[in-house]
Coordinates of C-alpha atoms in Angstrom, one line a residue:
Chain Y
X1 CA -27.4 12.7 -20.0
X2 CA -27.8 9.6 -17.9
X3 CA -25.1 8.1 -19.1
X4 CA -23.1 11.4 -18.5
X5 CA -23.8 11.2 -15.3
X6 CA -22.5 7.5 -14.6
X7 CA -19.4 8.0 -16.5
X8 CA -19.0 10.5 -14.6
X9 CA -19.8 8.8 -11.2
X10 CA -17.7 5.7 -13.0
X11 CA -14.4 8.2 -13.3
X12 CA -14.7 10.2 -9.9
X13 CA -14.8 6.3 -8.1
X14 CA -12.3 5.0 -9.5
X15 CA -10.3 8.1 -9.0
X16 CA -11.3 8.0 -5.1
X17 CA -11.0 4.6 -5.0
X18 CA -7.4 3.8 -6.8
X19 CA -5.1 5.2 -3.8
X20 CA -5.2 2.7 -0.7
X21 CA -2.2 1.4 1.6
X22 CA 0.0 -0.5 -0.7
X23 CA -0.2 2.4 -3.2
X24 CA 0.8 5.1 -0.7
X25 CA 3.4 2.9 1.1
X26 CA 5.5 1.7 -2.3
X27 CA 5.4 4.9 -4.1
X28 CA 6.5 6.9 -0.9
X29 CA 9.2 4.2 -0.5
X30 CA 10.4 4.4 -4.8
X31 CA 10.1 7.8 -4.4
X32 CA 12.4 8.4 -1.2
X33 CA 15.3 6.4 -2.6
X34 CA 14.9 6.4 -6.2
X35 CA 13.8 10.1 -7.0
X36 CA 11.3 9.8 -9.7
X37 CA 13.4 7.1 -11.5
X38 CA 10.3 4.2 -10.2
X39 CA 7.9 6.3 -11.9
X40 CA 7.8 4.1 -14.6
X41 CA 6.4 1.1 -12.9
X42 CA 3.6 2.9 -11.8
X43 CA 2.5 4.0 -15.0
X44 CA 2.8 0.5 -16.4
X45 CA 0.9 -0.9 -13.6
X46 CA -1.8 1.7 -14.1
X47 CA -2.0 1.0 -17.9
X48 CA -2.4 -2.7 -16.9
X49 CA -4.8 -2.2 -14.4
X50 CA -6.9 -0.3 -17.1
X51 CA -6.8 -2.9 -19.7
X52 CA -7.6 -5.7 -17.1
X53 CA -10.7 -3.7 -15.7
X54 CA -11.9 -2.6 -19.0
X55 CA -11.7 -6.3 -20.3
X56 CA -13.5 -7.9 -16.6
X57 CA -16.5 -5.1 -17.2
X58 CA -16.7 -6.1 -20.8
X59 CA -17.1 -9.8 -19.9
X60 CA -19.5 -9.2 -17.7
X61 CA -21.9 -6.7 -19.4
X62 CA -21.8 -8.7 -22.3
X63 CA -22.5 -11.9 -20.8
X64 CA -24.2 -10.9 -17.1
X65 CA -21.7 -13.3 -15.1
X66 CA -18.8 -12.5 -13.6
X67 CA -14.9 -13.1 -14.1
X68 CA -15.0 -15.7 -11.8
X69 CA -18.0 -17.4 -13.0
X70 CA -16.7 -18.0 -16.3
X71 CA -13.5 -18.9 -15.0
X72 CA -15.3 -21.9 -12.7
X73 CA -16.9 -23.0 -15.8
X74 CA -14.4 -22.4 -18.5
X75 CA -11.4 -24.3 -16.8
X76 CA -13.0 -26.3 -14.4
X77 CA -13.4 -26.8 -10.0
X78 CA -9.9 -27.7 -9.5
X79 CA -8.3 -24.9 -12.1
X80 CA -11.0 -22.7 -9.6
X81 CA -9.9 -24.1 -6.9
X82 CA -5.9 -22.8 -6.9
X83 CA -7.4 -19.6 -8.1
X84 CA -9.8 -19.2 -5.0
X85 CA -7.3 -20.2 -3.0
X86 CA -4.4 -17.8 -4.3
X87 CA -6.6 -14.6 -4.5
X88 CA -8.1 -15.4 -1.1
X89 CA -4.9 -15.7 0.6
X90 CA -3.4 -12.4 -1.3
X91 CA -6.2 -10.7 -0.4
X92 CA -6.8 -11.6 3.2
X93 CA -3.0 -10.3 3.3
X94 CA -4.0 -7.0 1.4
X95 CA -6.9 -6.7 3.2
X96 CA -5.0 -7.0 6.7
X97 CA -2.5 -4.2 5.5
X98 CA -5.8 -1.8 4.6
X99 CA -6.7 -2.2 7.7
X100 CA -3.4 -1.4 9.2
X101 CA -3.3 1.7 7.4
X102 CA -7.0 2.9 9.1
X103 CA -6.1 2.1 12.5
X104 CA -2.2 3.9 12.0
X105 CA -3.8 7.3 10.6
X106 CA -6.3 7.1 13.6
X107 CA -3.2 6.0 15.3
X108 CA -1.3 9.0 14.4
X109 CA -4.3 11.3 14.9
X110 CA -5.3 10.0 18.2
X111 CA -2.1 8.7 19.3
X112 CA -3.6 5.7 20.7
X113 CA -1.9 2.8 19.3
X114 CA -2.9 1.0 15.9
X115 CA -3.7 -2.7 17.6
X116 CA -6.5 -1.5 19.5
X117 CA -8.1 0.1 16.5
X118 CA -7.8 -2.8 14.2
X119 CA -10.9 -4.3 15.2
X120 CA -13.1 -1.0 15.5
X121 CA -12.4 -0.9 12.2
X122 CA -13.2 -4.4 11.2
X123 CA -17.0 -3.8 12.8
X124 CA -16.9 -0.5 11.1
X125 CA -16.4 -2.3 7.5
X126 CA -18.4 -5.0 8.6
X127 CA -21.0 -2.4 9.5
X128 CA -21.2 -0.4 6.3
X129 CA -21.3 -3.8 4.3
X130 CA -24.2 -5.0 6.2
X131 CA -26.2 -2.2 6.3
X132 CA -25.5 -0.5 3.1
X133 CA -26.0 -0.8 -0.7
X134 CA -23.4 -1.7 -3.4
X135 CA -23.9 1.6 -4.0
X136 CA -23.4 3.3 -1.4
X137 CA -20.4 1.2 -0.1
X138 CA -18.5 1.3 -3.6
X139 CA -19.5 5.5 -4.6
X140 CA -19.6 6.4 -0.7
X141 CA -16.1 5.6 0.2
X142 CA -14.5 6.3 -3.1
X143 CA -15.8 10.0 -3.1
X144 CA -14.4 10.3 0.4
X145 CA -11.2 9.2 -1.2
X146 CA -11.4 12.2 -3.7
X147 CA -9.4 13.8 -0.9
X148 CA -6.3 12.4 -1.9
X149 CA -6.5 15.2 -4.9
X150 CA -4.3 17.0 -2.2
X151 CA -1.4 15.0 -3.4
X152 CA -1.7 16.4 -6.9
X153 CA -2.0 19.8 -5.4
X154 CA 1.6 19.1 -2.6
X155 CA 3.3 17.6 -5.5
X156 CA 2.5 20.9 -8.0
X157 CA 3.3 23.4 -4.7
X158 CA 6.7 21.6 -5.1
X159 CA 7.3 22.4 -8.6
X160 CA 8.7 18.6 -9.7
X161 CA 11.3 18.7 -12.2
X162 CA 8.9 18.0 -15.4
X163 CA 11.8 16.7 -17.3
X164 CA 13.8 14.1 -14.8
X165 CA 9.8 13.3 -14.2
X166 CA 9.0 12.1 -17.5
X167 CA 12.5 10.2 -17.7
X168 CA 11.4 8.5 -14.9
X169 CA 8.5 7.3 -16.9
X170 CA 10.7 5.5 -19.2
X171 CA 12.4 1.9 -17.6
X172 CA 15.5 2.2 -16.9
X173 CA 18.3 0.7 -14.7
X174 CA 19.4 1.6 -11.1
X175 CA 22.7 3.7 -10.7
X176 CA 22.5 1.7 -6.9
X177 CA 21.0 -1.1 -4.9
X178 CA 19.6 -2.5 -7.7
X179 CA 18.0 -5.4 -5.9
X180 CA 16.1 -3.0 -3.5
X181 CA 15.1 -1.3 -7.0
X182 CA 13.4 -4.1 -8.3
X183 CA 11.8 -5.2 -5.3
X184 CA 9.9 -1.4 -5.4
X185 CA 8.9 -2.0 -8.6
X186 CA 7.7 -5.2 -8.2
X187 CA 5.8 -3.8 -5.0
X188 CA 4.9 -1.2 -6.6
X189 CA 3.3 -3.0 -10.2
X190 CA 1.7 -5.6 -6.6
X191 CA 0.3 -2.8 -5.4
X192 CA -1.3 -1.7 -8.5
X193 CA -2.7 -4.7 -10.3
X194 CA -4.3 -6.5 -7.2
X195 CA -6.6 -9.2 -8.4
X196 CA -9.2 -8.2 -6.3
X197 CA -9.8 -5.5 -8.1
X198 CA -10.9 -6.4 -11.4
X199 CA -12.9 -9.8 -9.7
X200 CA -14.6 -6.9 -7.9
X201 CA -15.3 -4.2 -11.1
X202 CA -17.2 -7.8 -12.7
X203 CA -19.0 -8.6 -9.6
X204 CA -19.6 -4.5 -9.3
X205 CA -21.1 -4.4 -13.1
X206 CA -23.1 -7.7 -11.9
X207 CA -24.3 -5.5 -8.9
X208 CA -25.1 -2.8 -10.9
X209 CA -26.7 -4.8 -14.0
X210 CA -24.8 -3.9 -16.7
X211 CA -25.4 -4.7 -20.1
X212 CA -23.8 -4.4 -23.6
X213 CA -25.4 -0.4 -23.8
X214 CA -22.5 -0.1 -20.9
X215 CA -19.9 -1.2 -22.7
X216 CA -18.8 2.4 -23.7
X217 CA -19.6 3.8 -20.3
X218 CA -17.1 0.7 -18.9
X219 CA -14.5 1.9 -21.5
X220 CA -14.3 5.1 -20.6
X221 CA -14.7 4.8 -17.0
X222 CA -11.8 2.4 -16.6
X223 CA -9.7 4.4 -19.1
X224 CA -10.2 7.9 -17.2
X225 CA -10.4 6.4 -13.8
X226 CA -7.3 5.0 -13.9
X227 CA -5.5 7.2 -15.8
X228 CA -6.5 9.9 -13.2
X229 CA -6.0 7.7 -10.4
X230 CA -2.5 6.5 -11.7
X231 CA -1.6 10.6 -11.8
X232 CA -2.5 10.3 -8.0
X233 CA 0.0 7.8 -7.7
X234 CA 2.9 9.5 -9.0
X235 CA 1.8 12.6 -7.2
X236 CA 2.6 10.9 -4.2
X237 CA 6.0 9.7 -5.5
X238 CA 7.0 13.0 -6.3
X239 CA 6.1 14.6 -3.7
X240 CA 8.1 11.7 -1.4
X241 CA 11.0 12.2 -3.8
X242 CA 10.9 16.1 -3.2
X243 CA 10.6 16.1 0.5
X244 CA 12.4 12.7 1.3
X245 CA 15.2 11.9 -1.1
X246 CA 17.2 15.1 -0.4
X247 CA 17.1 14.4 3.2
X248 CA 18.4 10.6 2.3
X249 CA 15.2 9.5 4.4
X250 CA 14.3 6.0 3.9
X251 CA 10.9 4.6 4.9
X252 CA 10.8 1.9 7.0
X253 CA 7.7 2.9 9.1
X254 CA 4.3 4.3 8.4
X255 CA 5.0 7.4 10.8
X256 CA 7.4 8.9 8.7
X257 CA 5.3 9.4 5.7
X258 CA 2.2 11.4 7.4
X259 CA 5.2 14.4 7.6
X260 CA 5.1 14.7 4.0
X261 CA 2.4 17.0 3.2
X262 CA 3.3 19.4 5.6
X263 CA 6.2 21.1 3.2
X264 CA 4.1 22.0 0.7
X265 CA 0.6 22.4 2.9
X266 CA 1.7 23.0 6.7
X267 CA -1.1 22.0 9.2
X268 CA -3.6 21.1 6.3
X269 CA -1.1 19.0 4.8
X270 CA -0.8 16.8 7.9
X271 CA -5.0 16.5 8.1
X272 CA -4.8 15.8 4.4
X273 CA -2.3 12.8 5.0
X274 CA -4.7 11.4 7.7
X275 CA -7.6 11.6 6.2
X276 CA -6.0 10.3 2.6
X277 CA -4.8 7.3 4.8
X278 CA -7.8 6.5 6.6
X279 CA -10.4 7.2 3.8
X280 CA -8.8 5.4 1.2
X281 CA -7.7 2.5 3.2
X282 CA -11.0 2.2 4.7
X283 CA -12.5 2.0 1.2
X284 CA -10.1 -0.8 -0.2
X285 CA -10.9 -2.8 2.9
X286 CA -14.8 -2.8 2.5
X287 CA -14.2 -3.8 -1.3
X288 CA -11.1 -6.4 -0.4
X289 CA -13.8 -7.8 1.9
X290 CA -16.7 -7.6 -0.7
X291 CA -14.5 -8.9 -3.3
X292 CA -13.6 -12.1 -0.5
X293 CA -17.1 -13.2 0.0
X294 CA -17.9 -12.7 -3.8
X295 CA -15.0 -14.8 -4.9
X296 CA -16.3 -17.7 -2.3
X297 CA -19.8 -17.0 -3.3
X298 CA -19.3 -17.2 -6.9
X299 CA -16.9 -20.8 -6.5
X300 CA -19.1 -21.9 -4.3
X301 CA -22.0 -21.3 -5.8
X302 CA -24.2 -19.4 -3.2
X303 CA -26.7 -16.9 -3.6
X304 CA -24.7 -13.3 -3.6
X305 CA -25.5 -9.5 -3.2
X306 CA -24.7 -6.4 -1.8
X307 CA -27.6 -5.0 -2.8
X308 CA -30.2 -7.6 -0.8
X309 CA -31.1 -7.8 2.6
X310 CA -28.0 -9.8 5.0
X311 CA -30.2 -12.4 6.1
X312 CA -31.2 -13.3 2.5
X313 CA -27.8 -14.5 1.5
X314 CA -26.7 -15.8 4.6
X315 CA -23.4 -17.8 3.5
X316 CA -22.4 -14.3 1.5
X317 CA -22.7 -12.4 4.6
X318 CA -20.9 -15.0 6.9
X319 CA -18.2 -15.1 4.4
X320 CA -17.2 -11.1 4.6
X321 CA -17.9 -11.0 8.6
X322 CA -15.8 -13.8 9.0
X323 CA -13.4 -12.3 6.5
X324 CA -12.8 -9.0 8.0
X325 CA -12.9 -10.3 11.6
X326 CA -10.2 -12.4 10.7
X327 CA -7.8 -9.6 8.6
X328 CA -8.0 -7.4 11.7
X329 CA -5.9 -10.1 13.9
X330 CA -2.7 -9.9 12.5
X331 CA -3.0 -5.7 13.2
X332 CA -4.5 -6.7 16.5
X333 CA -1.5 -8.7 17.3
X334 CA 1.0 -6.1 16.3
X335 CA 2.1 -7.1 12.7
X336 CA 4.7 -4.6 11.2
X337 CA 1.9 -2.7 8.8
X338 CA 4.5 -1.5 6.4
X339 CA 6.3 -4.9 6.4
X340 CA 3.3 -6.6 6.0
X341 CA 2.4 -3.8 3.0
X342 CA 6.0 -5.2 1.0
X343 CA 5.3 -8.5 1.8
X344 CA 1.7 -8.7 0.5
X345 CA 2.3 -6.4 -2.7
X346 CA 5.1 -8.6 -3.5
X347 CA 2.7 -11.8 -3.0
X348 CA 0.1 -9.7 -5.2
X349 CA 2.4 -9.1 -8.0
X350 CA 3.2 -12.9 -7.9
X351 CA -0.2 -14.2 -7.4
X352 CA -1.2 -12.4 -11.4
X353 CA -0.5 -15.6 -13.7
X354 CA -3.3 -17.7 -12.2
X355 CA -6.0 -15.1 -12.6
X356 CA -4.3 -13.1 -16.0
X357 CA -3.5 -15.6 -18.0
X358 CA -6.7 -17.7 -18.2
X359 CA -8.2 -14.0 -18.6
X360 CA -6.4 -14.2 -22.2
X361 CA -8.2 -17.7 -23.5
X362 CA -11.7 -16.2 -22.3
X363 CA -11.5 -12.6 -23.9
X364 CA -10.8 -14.4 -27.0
X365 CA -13.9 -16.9 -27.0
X366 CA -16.1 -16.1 -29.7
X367 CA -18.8 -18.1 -28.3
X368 CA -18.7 -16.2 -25.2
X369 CA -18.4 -12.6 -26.2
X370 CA -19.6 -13.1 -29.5
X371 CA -18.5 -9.7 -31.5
X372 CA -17.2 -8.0 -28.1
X373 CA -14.2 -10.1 -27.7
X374 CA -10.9 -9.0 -28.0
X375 CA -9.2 -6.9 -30.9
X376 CA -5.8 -6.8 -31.6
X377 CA -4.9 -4.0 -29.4
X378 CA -6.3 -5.2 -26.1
X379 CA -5.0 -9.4 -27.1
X380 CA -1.1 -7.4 -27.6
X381 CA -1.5 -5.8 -24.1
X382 CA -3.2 -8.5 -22.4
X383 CA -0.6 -10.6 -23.8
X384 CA 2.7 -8.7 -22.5
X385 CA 0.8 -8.3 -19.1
X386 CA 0.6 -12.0 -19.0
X387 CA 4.7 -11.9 -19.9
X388 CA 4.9 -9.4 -17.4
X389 CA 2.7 -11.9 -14.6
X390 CA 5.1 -14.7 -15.3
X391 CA 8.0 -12.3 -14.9
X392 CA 7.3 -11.2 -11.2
X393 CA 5.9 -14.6 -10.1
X394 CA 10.2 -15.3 -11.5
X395 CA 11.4 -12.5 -9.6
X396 CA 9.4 -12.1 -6.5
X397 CA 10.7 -14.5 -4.3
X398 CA 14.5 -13.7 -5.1
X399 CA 13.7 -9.8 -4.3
X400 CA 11.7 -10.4 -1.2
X401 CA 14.8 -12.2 0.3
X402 CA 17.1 -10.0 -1.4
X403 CA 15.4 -6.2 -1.6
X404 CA 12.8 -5.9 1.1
X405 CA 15.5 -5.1 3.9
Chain S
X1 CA -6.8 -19.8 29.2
X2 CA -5.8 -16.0 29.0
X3 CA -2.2 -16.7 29.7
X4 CA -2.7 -19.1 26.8
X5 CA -4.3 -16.5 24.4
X6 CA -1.3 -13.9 25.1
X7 CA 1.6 -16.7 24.4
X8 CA -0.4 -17.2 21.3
X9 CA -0.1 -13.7 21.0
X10 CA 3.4 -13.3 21.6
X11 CA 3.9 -16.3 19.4
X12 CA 2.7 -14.2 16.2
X13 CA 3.9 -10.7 17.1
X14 CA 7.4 -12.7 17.2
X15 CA 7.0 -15.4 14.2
X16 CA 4.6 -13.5 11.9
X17 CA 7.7 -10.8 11.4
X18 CA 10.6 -12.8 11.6
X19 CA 8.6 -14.6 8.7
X20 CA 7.8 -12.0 6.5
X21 CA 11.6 -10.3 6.7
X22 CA 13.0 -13.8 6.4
X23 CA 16.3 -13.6 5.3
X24 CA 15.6 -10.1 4.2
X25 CA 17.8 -8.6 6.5
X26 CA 21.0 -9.0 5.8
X27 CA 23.9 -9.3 8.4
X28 CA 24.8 -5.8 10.1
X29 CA 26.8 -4.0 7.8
X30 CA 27.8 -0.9 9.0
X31 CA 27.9 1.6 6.3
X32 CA 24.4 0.0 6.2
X33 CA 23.3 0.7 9.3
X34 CA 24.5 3.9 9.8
X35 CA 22.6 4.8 6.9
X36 CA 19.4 4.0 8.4
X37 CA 20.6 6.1 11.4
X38 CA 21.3 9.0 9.6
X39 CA 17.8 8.4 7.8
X40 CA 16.0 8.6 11.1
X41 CA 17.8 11.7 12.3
X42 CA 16.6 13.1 8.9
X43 CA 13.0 12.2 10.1
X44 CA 13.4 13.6 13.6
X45 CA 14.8 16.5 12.3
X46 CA 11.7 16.8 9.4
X47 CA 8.9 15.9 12.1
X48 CA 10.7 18.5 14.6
X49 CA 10.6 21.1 12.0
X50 CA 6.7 20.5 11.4
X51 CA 6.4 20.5 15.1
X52 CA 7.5 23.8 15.5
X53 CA 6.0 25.2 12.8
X54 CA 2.7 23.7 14.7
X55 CA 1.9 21.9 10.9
X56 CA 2.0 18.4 12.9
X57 CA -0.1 17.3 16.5
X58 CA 2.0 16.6 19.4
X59 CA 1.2 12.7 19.9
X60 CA 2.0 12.4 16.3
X61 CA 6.0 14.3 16.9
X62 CA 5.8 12.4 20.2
X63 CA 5.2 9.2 19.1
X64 CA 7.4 9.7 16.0
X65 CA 10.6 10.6 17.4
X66 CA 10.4 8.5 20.3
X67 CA 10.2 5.7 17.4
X68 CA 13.3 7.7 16.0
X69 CA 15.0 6.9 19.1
X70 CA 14.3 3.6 19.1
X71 CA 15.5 2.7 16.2
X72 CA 18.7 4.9 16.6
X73 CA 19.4 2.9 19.6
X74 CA 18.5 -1.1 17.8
X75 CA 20.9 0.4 14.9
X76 CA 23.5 1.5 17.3
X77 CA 23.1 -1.9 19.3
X78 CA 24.0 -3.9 16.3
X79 CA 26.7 -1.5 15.0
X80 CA 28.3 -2.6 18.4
X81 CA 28.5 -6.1 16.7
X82 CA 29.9 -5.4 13.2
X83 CA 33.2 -5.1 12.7
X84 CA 34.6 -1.5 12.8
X85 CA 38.3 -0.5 13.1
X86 CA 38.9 0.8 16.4
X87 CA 39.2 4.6 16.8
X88 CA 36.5 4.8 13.5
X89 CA 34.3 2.6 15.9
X90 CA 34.3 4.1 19.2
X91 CA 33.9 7.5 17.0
X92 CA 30.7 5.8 15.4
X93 CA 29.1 4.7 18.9
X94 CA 30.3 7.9 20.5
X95 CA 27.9 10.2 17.9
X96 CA 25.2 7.4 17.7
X97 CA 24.5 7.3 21.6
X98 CA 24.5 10.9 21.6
X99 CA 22.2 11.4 18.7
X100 CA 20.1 8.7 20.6
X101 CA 19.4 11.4 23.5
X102 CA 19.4 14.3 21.7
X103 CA 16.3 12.4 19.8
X104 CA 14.9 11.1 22.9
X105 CA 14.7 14.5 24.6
X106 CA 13.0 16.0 21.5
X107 CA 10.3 13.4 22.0
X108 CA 9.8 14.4 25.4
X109 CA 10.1 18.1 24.5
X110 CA 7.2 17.3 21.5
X111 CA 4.4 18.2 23.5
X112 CA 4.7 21.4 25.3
X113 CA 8.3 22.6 25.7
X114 CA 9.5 24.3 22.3
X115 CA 12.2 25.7 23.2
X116 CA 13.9 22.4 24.3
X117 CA 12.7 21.4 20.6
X118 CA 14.2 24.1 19.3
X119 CA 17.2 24.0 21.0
X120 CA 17.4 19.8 20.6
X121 CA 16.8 20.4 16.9
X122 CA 19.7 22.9 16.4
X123 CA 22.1 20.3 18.6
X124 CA 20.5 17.0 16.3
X125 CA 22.1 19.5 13.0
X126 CA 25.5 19.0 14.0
X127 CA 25.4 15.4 15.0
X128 CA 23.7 15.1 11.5
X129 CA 26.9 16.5 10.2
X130 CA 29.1 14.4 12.0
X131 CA 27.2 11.6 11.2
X132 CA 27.6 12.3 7.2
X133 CA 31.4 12.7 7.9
X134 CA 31.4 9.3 9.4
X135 CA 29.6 7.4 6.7
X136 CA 32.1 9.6 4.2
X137 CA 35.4 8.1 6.5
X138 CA 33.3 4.4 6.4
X139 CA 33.3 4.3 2.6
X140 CA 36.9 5.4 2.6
X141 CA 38.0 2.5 4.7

């Protein structure tokens, strides 16, 4: 029974927590100018996100350290060092653009401009972080997300086309602007498989303690979670290819997405979008900014938990108050959100080699996971999601200069 | 000190953008252009739709068209600059500048005054219409 109940606790956060900014923002964007035809990428990047999550929670249940610790020790400070580096800067740019997305729902609800809430919400994140529990930051926000469910009920009010739907789930090549196609799937496979979330699931099972009687629980946690949470996704890409590609609306700004609901909702659909935005957003940036100070934690060496009192850990706490203080500038500033969304998934996607391929070496070290390392079926996808890594790091830079306008 | 915090300021709201789209955009190409035009009229006309069905809040349609008009106008500032055949172009710039203030008197019709909406709406449809004839005569050329 107890283990029921954390699978299903597992499932519902990672339904609530899989929606945040860059998820919204690229499928709206796919699904405005390419119908359902990008539909495709977000399935793969859900099914990669599965396996990598799954295979980060094994690791650490099994051996009671994290992704990152083994990655210190495994391939050495300086290999660390590039990684540290790379996932702190992606994420720092991730984070900023959660926290963009926050301050433009309360924006669009208030109607007071997103730069002055960027750093209300900071504290706020800062806040819950300091006073709460893993627990409570990690299940808390993510059951608030569960809200997002009214994209799966807008897209099924619109009655998709089931069959151009699941054509769209298979790859396939542009009829048009076939570099802005490619830079929407990259953004969107960026947007989907951000690093920081599978150094945060390790840290979370850390957090939790989590041993090899979890391993199922992880399994089917990260399988249904994501699976669920990648339905989300394309709800939200239908629904924008319903309302917006008929219309020839392109999205270039944040503001013309909250309409979407309201077709298939009316007024509810507009408090829907808001709260989807703000709640899922806000969720992504208290884990971006756990998952920060972990990382430096963890390279670093310093004592680290959520779960212990703030003063207790004091370099883990300075690192995610100085961390979030510092993501809310660029919004404070007046930074493009949605251009800083592109440009940050695109980074994401490109960023994946560093932190996937070494993943490979260590979920096949017997002397690490003993029986519990890879079979054959997780090594062939871990393998063509390392292809797939090198291939966007290729790609990314030529479609940011060439797609992203 | 605080004139030197708001230059600093100014400094990233200018570089941090030009940055991140650099190179992205390309060169003003008109068919271009009046693409993302006709996308924002599409928006106005979506956001004045939900306004008067009272589905979206009035700083919300507010805020959203007057963004519509803004970007009507930047588009319609550098259409100015590509290069357009001569009765095509001043046909282009004619419908553009009055699509611009048809938007921007929805925007300030959002909050209280429907019937302006209304009536701004039904006049945005037929610039909407002249606007896809346009970008049909473009691709001809």
């Amino acid at each position: 029974m107890k283990k029921i109940v954390h699978i299903a606790l597992g499932v519902i956060t990672s339904i609530g927590g899989f929606l945040e900014v860059g998820s919204i923002a690229t499928a709206v964007q796919g699904g405005a100018e390419f119908g359902y035809r990008l539909a495709w990428a977000v399935a793969l990047g859900t099914l990669a996100l599965l396996f990598l999550m799954e295979m980060s929670g094994r690791l650490a249940a099994v051996t009671q350290a994290t992704l990152a610790d083994h990655m210190r020790k495994r391939f050495g400070i300086r290999f660390f060092a590039v990684l540290l580096t790379v996932v702190l800067v992606v994420s720092f740019l991730v984070l900023a653009s959660e926290i963009g997305g926050v301050s433009l729902a309360l924006q669009m609800a208030t109607g007071i401009s997103f730069q002055y809430w960027a750093l209300p919400v900071a504290f706020l994140c800062w806040l819950l972080i300091w006073v709460g529990t893993f627990g409570v930051v990690e299940q808390g926000t993510a059951l608030l997300g569960l809200v997002a469910v009214a994209f799966a009920v807008g897209a099924l009010k619109l009655h998709p086309q089931w069959t151009a739907l699941g054509s769209g789930l298979l790859p396939s090549a542009p009829h048009h602007e076939s570099s802005r196609y490619w830079f929407l799937a990259v953004s969107i496979l960026g947007a989907s498989i951000s690093p920081y979330l599978y150094f945060f699931y390790s840290s979370g099972a850390i957090e939790d303690k989590w041993d090899t009687t979890y391993i199922m629980i992880n399994r089917v946690t990260a399988t249904l979670g994501n699976c669920f949470g990648g339905l989300l996704s394309v709800a939200v890409l239908v629904v924008a290819a319903i309302v917006f590609e008929p219309r020839a609306i392109q999205i270039d700004r944040y503001e013309q997405i909250a309409v979407m609901l309201t077709p298939p909702l009316g007024r509810w659909g507009f408090v829907f979008f808001l709260l989807t935005l703000g709640v899922t957003c806000f969720g992504a940036a208290v884990e971006i900014t756990l998952a920060s100070a972990y990382l430096l934690a963890q390279g670093f060496g310093w004592e680290w938990s959520e779960n212990a009192r703030p003063t207790r850990h004091a370099r883990f706490s300075l690192s995610y108050t100085v961390v979030v203080f510092l993501a809310a500038l660029p919004m404070a500033l007046g930074v493009d959100p949605l251009k800083l969304t592109n440009f940050s998934m695109v980074l994401t996607a490109a960023s994946l080699p560093v932190s996937v391929i070494p993943l490979l070496a260590l979920m096949n070290d017997r002397d690490v996971l003993h029986r519990y390392g890879n079979g054959w079926i997780s090594n062939v996808a871990l393998g063509l999601i390392a292809l797939l890594s090198i291939g966007l790091l290729i790609a990314a830079l030529p479609l940011q200069l060439m797609g992203s306008g | 000190m605080a004139l030197r915090l708001r230059h600093r300021g100014m400094a990233v709201r200018l570089i941090f953008p030009a940055v991140l789209s650099a190179a992205a955009c390309s060169s003003a190409d008109p068919e271009q252009e009046l693409r993302k035009i006709a996308s924002w009229a599409a928006t106005a006309h979506l956001v004045a739709d939900a306004r008067l069905a009272g589905s979206v809040s009035a700083p919300y349609a507010t805020q959203t068209l007057q963004a519509a008009a803004q970007q009507i106008d930047e588009r319609s500032q550098s259409l100015r600059t590509t290069r357009l055949k001569l009765p095509l172009r001043n046909e282009v710039l004619q419908t553009t500048s009055e699509l611009r203030q048809v938007v921007r008197a929805m925007s300030l019709a959002a909050e209280h005054d429907s019937a302006t909406l209304a009536r701004q709406r039904s006049a945005l449809d037929s610039l909407e219409r002249q606007v896809k004839a346009l970008r049909r005569s473009m691709a001809r050329e």
